[in-house]
Coordinates of C-alpha atoms in Angstrom, one line a residue:
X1 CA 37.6 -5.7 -1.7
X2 CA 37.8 -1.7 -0.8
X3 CA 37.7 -1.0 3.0
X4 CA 36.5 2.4 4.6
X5 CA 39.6 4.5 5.3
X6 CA 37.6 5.9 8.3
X7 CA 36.1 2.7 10.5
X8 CA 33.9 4.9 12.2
X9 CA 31.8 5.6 9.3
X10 CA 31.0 2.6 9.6
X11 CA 28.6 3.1 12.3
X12 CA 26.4 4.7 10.1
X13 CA 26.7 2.1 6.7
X14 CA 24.0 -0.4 8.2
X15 CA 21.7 1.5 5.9
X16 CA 19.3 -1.5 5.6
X17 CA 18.9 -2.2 8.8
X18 CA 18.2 1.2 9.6
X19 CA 16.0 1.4 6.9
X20 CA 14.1 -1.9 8.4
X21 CA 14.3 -0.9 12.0
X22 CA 10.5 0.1 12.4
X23 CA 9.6 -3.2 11.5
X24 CA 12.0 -4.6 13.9
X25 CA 10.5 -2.3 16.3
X26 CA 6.6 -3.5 15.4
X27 CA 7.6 -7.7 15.5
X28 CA 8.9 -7.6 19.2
X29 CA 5.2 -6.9 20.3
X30 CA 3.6 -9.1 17.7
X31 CA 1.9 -12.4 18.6
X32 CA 4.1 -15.8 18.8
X33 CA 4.8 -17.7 15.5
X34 CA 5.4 -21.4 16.5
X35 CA 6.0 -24.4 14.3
X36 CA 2.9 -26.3 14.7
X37 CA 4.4 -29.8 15.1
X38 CA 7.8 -31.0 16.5
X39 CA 10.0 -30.0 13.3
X40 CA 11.3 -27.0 13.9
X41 CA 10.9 -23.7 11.8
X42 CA 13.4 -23.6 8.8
X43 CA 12.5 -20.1 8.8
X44 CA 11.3 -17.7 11.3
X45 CA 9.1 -14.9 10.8
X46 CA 12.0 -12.0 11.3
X47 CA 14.1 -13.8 8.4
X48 CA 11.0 -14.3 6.0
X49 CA 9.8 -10.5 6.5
X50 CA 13.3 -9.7 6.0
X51 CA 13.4 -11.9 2.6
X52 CA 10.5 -10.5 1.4
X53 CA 11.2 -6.8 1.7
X54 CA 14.1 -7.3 0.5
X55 CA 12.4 -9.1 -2.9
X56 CA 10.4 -6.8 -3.3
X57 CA 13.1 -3.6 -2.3
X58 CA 15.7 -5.1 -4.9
X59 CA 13.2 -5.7 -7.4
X60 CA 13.6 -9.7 -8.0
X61 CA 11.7 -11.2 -10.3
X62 CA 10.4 -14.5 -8.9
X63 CA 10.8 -16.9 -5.6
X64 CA 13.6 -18.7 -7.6
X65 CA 15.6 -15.0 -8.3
X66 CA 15.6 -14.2 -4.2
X67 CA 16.9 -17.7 -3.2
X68 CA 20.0 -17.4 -5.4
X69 CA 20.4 -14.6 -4.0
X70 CA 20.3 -15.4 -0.9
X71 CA 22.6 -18.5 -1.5
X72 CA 24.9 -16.6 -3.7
X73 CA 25.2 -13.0 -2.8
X74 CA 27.0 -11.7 0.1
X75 CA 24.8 -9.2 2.4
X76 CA 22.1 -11.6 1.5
X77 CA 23.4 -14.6 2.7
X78 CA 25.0 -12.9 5.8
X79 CA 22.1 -10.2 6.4
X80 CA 19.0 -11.8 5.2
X81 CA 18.9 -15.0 4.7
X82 CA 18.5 -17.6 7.8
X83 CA 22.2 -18.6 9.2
X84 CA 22.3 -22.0 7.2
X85 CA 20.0 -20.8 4.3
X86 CA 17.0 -21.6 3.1
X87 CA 15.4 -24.3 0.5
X88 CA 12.6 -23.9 -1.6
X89 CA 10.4 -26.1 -0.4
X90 CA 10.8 -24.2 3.3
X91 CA 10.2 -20.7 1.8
X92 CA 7.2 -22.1 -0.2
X93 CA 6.0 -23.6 3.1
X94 CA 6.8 -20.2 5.1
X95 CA 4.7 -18.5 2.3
X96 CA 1.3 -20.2 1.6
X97 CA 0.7 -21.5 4.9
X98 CA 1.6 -19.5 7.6
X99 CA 2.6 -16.2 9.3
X100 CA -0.3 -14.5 7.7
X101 CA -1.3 -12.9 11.7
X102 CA 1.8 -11.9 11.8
X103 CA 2.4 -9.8 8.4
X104 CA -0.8 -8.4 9.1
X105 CA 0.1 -7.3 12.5
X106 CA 3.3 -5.6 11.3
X107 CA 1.5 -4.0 8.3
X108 CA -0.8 -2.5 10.7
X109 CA 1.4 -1.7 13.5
X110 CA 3.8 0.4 10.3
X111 CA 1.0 2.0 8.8
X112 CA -0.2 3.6 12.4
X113 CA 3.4 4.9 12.9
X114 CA 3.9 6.5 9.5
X115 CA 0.3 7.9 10.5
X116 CA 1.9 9.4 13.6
X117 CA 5.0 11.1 11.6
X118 CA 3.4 11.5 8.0
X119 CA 2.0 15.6 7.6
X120 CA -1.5 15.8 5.7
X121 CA -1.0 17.3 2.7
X122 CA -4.4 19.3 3.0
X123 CA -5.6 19.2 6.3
X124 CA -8.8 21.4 6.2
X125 CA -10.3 18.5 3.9
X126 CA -10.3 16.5 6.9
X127 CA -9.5 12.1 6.6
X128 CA -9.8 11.4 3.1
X129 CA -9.3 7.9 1.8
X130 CA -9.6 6.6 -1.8
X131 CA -11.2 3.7 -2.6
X132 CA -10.1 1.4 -5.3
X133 CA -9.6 -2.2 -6.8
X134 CA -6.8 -3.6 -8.7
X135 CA -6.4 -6.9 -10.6
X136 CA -3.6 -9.3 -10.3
X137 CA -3.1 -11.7 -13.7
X138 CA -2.9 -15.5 -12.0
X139 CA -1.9 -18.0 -13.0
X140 CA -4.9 -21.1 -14.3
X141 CA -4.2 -23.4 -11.8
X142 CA -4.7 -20.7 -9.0
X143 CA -8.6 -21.9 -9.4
X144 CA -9.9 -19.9 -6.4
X145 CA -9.2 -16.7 -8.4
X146 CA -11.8 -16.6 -11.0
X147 CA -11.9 -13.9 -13.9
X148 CA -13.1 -15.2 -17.3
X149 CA -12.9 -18.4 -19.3
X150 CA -9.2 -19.4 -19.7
X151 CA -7.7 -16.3 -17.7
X152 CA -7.2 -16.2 -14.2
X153 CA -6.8 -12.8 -12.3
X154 CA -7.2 -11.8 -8.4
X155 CA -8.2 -8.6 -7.0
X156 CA -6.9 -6.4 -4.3
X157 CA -9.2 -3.9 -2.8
X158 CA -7.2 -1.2 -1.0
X159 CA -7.7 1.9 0.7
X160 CA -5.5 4.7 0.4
X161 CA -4.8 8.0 2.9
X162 CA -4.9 10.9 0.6
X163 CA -3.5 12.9 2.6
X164 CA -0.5 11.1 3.6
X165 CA -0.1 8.9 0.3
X166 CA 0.3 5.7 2.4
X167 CA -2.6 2.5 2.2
X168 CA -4.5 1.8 4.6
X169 CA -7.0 -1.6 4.9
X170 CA -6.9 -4.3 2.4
X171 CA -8.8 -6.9 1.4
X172 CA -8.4 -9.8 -1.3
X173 CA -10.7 -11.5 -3.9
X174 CA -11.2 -13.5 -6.8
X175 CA -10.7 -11.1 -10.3
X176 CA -15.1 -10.9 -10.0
X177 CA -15.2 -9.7 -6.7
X178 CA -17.4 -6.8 -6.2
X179 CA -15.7 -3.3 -5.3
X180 CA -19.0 -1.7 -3.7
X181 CA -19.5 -3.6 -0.4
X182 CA -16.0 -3.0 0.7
X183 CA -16.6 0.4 0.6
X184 CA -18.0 0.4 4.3
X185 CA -15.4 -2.3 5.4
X186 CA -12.6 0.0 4.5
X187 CA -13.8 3.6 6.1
X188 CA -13.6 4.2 9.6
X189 CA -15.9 6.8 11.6
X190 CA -15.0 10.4 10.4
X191 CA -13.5 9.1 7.3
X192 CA -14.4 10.0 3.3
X193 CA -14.1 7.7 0.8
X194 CA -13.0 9.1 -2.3
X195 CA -14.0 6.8 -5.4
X196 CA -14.5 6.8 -9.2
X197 CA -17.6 5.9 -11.1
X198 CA -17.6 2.3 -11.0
X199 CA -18.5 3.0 -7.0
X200 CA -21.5 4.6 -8.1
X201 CA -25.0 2.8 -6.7
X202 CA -27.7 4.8 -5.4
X203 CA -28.5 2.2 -3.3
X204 CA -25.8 2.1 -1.6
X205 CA -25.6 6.0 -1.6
X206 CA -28.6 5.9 1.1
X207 CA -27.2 3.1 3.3
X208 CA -23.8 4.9 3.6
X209 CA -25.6 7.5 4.4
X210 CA -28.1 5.6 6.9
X211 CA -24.8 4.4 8.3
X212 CA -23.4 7.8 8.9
X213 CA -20.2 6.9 6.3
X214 CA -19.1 10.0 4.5
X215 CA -18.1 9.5 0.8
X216 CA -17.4 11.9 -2.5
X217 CA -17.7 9.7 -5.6
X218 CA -18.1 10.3 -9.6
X219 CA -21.2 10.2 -11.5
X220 CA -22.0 9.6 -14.9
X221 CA -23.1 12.5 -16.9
X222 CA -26.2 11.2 -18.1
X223 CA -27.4 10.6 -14.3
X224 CA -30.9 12.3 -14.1
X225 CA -30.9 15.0 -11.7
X226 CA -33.7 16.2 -9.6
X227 CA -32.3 19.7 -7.7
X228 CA -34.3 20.4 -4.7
X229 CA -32.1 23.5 -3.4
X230 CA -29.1 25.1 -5.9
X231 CA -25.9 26.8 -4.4
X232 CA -24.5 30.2 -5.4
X233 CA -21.1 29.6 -7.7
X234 CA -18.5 32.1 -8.3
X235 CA -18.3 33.3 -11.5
X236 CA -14.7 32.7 -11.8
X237 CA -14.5 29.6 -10.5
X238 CA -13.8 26.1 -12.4
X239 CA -17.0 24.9 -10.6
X240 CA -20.2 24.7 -12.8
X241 CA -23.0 23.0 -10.5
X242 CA -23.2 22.7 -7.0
X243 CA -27.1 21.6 -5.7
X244 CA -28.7 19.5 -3.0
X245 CA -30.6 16.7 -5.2
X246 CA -31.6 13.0 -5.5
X247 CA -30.4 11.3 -8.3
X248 CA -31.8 8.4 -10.8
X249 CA -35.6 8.3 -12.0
X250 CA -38.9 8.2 -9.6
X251 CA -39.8 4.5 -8.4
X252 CA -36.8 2.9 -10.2
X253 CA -33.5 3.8 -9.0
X254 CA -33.8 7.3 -7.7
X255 CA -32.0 8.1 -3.8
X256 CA -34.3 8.1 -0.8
X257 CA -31.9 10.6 1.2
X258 CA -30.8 14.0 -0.7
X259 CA -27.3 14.5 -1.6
X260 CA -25.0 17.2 -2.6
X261 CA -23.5 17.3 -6.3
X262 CA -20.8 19.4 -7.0
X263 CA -19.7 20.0 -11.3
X264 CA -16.7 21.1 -12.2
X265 CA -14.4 21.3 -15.8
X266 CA -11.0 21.0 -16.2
X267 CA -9.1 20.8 -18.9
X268 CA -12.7 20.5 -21.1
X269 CA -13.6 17.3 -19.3
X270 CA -16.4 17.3 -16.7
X271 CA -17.0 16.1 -13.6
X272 CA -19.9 15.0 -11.5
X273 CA -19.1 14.3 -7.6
X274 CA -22.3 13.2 -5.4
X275 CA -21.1 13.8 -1.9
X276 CA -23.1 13.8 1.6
X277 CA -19.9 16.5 2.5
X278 CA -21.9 20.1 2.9
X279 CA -19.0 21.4 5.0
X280 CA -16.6 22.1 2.3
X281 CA -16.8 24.6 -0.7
X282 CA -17.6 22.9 -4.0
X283 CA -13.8 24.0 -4.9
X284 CA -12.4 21.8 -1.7
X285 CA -14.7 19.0 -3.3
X286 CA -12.6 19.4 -6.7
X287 CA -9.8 19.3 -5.1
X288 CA -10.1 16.4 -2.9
X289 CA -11.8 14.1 -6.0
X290 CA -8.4 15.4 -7.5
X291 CA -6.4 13.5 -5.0
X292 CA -8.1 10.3 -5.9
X293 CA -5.8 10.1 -8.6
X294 CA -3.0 9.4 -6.0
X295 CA -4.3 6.0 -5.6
X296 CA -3.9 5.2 -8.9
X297 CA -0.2 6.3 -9.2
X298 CA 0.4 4.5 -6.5
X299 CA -0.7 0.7 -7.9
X300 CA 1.1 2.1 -10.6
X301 CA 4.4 3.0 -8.8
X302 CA 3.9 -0.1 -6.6
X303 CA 3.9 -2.6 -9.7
X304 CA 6.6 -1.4 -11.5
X305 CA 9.1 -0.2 -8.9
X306 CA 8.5 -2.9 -6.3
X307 CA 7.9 -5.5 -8.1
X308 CA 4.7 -6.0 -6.0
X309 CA 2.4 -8.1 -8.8
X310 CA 5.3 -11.5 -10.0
X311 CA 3.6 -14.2 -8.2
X312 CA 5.6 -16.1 -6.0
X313 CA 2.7 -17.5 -3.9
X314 CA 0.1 -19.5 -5.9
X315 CA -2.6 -20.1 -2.8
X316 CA -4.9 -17.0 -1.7
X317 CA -3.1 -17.2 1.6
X318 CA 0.2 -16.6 0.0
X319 CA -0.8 -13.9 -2.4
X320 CA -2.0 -12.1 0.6
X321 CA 1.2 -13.0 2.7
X322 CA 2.8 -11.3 -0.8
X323 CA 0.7 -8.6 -0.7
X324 CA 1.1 -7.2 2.7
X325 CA 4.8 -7.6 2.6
X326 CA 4.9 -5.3 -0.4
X327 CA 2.9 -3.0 1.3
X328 CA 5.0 -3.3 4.3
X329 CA 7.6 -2.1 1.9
X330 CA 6.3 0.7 0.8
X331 CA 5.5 1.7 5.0
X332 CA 8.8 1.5 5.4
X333 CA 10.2 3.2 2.4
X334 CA 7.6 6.1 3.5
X335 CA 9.0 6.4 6.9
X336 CA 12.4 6.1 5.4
X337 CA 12.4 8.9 3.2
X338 CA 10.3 10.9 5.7
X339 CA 12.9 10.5 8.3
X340 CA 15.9 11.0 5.9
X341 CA 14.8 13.7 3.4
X342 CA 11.2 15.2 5.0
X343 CA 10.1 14.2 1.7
X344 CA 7.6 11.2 0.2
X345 CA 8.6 8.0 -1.3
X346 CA 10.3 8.3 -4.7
X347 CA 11.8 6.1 -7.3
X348 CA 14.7 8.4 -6.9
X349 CA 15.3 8.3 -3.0
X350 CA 15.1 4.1 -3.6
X351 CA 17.6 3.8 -5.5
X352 CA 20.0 5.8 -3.5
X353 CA 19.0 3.5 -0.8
X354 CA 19.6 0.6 -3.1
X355 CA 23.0 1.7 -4.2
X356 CA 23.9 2.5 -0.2
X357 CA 23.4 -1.1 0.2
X358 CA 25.5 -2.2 -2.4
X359 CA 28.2 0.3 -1.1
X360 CA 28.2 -1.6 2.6
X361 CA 29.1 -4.7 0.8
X362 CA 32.0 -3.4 -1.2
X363 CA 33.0 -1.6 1.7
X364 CA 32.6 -5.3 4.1
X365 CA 30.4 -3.5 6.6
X366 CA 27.3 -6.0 6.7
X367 CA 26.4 -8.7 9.2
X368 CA 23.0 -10.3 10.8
X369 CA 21.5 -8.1 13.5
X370 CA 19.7 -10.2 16.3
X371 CA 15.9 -9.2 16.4
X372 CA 16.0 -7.3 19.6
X373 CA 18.6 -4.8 19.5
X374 CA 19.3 -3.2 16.7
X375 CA 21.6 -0.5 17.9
X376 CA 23.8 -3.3 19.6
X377 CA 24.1 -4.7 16.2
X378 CA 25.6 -2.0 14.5
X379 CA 28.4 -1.8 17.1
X380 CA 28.6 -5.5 17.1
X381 CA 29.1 -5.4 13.0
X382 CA 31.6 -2.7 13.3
X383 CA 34.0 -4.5 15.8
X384 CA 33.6 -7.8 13.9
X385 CA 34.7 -6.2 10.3
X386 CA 37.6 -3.8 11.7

């Protein structure tokens, strides 16, 4: 196997562990995770947060995938898998019935410190979050996820900072679950949710307004406008309409509490975007329905790259358990790549990472770190391989 001419670049090669260290950093203030009767844990929580990343970072393609690899390959067995390995039957366990406080508590805890370090990418359009669902395909004996007749599906409703291109709060459903009503479960005070037309309820435009929640959302077209007060428009501008109004028809549907609605074209299609934000110009209100889109190239990037959507859980507590550990992938790969490159995640800066990994076990430098000290690790790893 090749060796390092220089053994102390090997203080630097830990390149997982480095890349993990926030979420080393977030478990050591989580809460407890005991075994609940006198058999001890086959797995702790440290070694099945560490399995999962690293499914969902190496892009396996099922429970049965990871646990030959962590049987068969090197760094796994040494670096992430427990000291005398694990069984199926004990990951299963780990994964549909417990740790769930604590994956939650680390997802949180990463996605307030890649808050802290993240820049806003337009800052003047203050906290924007966008709102969206996504469907899971299940499989038919998950029963509690119901779709249609004969296809099972689950739904994850997420919501995503805009400005920082990191998620936010989640919640999980059945494949019928309604979008709408997490829409004020999902923004905070001072927040905007951002959302397409399937958000659209004029109902529900009043009581987020009644509840002081600030949102931007697409309208259909045919939506009958009443316009109590019109805005001036600049002739060159890619903004058509921009009016205080109440939408829908008189005693049937039509908002109690006026709204603004903002038109714009691009690219020869047209958009409508009811908002109760009369701060911004009507071209900042383009431009942040614009970065709505990000939410969908992210549950796009986050299926294919991460591997995020093959089941390995078959109970709604371990497709959540699933769920936030491939978000807490994607927290740290954002930290990551902000820390190493000032830049945000890319399918390009992950595979380097991937390949820096593989280069630590040709070059021998791998090893288990203890949970507490990470730094002591890597000068433990290097005196036990030289």
């Amino acid at each position: 196997m090749p060796r390092t001419f220089d053994p102390f670049q090997k203080l630097n090669a830990l390149e997982f562990f480095s890349f993990f260290q926030p979420a080393t950093e977030a478990t050591s203030r989580m809460p407890a995770l005991d075994s609940k009767g006198n058999r001890p844990l086959q797995m702790t929580f440290e070694e099945h947060l560490r399995a999962l990343v690293y499914f969902h970072l190496e892009e396996h393609h099922s429970a049965q995938h990871l646990l030959q690899v962590l049987e068969e390959d090197d760094f796994a067995k040494s670096a992430i898998a427990p000291e005398n390995g694990i069984k199926k039957s004990s990951f299963s366990e780990a994964t549909n019935s417990r740790g769930l406080e604590q994956f939650m508590y680390v997802y949180q805890n990463l996605q307030a410190q890649a808050s802290s370090i993240l820049p806003k990418q337009h800052p003047e359009l203050g906290d924007l979050v966008g709102i969206d669902g996504s469907l899971i395909d299940a499989t038919l004996s998950m029963h509690w996820a119901d779709y249609r007749k004969k296809s099972k599906k689950a739904k994850v409703h997420v919501g995503f900072d805009l400005n920082r291109a990191i998620p936010r709060k989640l919640y999980l459903t059945d494949g019928n679950g309604a979008e709408r009503p997490f829409v004020s479960l999902i923004l905070s005070d001072g927040q905007t949710g951002v959302m397409d037309r399937g958000y659209q309820s004029h109902q529900r435009f009043d009581q987020w307004q009644n509840d002081g929640k600030l949102f931007m959302c697409r309208i259909k077209a045919s939506t009958k406008k009443t316009i109590i007060k019109q805005n001036p428009i600049a002739s060159d501008s890619i903004v058509f309409f921009d009016a205080i109004v109440v939408l829908g028809t008189t005693e049937v549907n039509q908002t109690q509490t006026p709204l603004r609605l903002v038109g714009y074209e691009v690219d020869r299609v047209k958009y409508w975007i009811a908002t109760n934000r009369f701060d911004l110009t009507a071209e900042q209100i383009a431009t942040a329905y614009k970065l709505r889109w990000d939410i969908e190239n992210f549950f796009a990037w986050w299926k294919r790259h991460l591997k995020v959507y093959h089941l390995i859980a078959r109970s709604e507590h371990g497709l959540m358990v699933q769920i936030l550990a491939g978000l807490i992938t994607y927290l740290l790969l954002a930290i990551y790549c902000h820390r190493q490159f000032n830049e945000r995640v890319s399918i390009k800066r992950v595979r380097q990472l991937r390949i820096k990994i593989r280069n630590e076990l040709r070059a021998g430098v791998f090893g288990k770190p203890p949970d507490s000290n990470f730094k002591e690790q890597e000068l433990h790893t290097v005196n036990a391989s030289t």
